[in-house]
XYZ file of C-alpha atoms in Angstrom:
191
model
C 27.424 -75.952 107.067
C 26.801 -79.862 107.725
C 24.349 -82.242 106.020
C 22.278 -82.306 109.175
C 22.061 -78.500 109.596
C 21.249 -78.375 106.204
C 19.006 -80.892 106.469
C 17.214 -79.355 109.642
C 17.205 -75.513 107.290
C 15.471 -77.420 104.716
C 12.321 -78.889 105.962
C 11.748 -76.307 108.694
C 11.861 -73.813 105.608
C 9.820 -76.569 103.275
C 7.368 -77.228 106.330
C 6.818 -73.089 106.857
C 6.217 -72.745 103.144
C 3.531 -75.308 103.371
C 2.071 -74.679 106.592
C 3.378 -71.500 108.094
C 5.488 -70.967 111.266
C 3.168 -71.108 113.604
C 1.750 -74.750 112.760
C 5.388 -75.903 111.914
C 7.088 -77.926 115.263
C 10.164 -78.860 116.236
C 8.385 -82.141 115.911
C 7.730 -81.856 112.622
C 10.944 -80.606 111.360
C 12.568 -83.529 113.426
C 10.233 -86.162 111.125
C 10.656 -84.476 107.827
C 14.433 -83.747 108.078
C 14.763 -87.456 109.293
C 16.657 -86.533 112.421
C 16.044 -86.894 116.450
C 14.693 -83.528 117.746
C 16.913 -83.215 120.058
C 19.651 -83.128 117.512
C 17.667 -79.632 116.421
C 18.464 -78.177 119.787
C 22.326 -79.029 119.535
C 22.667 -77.137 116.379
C 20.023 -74.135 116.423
C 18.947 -72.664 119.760
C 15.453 -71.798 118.462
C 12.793 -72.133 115.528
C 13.594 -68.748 115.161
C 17.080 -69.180 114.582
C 16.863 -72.421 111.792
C 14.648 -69.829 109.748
C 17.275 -66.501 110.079
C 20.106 -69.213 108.671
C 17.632 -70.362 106.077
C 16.557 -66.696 105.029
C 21.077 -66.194 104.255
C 20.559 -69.134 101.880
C 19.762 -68.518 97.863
C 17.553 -71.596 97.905
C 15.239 -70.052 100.434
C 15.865 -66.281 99.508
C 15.907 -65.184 95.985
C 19.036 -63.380 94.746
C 17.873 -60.640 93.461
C 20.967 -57.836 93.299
C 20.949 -54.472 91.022
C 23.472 -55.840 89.163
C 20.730 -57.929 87.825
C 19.109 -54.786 86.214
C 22.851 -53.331 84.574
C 22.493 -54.329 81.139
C 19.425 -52.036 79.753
C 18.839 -51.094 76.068
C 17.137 -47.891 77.061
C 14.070 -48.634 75.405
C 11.460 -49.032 77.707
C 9.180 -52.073 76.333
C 12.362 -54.383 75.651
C 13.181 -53.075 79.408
C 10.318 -53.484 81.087
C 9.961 -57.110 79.849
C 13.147 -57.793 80.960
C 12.609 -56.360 84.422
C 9.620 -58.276 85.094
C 10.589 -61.470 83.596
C 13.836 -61.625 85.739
C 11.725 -60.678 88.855
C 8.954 -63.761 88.385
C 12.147 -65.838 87.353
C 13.905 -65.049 90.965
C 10.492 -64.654 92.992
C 8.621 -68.224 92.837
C 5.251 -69.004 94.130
C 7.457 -71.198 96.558
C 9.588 -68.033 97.993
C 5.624 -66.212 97.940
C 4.627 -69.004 100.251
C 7.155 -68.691 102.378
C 7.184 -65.462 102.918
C 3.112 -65.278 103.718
C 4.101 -68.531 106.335
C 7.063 -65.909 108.017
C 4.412 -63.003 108.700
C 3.168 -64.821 111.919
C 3.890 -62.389 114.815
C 6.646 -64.279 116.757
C 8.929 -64.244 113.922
C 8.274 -61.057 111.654
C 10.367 -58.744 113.384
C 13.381 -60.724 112.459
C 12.207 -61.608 108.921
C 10.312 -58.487 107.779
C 13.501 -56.964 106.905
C 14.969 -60.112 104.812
C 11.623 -60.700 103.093
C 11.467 -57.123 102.077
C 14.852 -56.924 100.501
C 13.724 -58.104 97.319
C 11.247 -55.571 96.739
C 13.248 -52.891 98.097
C 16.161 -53.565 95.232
C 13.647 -54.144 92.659
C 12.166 -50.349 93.393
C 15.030 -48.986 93.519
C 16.653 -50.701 90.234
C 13.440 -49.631 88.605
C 13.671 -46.046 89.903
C 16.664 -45.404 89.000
C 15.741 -46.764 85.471
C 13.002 -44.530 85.177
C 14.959 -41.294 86.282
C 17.512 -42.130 83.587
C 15.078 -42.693 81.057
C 13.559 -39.336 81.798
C 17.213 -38.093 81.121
C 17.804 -39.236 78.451
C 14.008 -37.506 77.547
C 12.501 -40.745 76.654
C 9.509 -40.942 79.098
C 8.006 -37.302 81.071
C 6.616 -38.593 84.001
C 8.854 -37.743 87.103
C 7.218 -40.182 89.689
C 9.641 -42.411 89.579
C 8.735 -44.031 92.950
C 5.160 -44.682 91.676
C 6.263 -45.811 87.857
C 8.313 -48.121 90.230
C 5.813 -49.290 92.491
C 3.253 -49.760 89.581
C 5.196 -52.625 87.649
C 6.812 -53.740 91.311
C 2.919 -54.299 92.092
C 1.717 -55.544 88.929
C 4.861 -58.166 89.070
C 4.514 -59.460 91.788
C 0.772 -59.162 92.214
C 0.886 -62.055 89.270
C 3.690 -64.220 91.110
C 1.147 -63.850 94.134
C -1.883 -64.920 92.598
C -0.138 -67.697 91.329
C 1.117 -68.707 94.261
C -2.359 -68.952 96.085
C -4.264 -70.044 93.278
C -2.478 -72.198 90.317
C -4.199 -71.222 87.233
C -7.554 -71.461 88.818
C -7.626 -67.642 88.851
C -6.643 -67.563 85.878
C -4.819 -69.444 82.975
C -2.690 -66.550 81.277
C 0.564 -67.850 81.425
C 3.509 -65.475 82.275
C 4.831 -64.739 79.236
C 1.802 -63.498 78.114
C 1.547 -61.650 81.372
C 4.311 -59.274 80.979
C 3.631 -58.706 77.524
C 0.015 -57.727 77.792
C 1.117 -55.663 81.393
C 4.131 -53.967 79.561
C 1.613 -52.754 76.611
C -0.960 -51.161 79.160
C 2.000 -49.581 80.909
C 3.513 -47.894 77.853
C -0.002 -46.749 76.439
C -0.566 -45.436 80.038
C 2.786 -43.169 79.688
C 1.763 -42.253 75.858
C 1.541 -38.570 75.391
């Protein structure tokens, strides 16, 4: 990729982050990235199109693969931690922004599926965690899906909040977060 096509990605991802897609023009993209806007028409067809390339890029999409989640201890506090802490360390307030400024209508279709990836292998990592861990006969509950979807919710419920609201919401800081989340989880699966 060029510096000017990189350059374009950029702000029209930055400006979407900040102000959604709607409100974001070619205009503006052409001011921020410091480049003529016609100059965004000879290298992306469309709006649409700068923001697909920009979802294939790390910076704007956070890597989050199952090989991420390979390295377990098998005991479920130590792993929970780690499962949420990598999560809120790969899924910003910044990437939360973005993704509530790609929901407008004229673009979700196309970024619905890349936005939902993350989740998607942070269930199933967590699933398949949980159904191993019931092998192994160290938790009974069989729901994996919903033992997923409750510290998939409660992770990135925080990252959320954060995003919209700073620490005017409130000032527990992450660390203190997961631990506090992890404890109500485990006392929740106590027998």
């Amino acid at each position: 990729m060029d510096e000017t096509s990189q350059k374009i990605i950029d702000a029209t991802m930055s400006l979407i982050r900040d102000k959604g897609y709607m409100a974001t023009t070619t205009k503006d993209i052409a001011s921020t990235a410091k480049v003529n806007e016609c100059t965004i028409f000879r290298k992306f067809k469309r709006k649409k199109d700068i923001v697909i390339e920009g979802m294939s890029e790390e910076r704007w999409h956070p890597n989050i693969s199952p090989e991420l989640f390979e390295n377990m201890t098998w005991e479920l506090e130590s792993d929970l931690v780690f499962f949420m802490k990598t999560y809120l360390e790969h899924v910003t307030p910044d990437f939360v922004k973005l993704s509530i400024g790609l929901r407008a209508p004229q673009i979700y279709e196309e970024t619905a599926p890349l936005i939902m990836k993350t989740p998607q292998v942070f269930i199933v990592s967590l699933q398949d965690y949980f159904r191993r861990m019931y092998e192994l006969g160290k938790i009974d509950n069989k729901d994996f899906e919903c033992l997923a979807m409750t510290v998939l919710s409660a992770t990135f419920g925080y990252t959320f909040l954060k995003a919209s609201f700073d620490d005017s919401l409130s000032g527990i800081s992450q660390q203190e977060y997961i631990k506090k989340s992890v404890e109500l989880f485990l006392k929740g699966l106590e027998k």
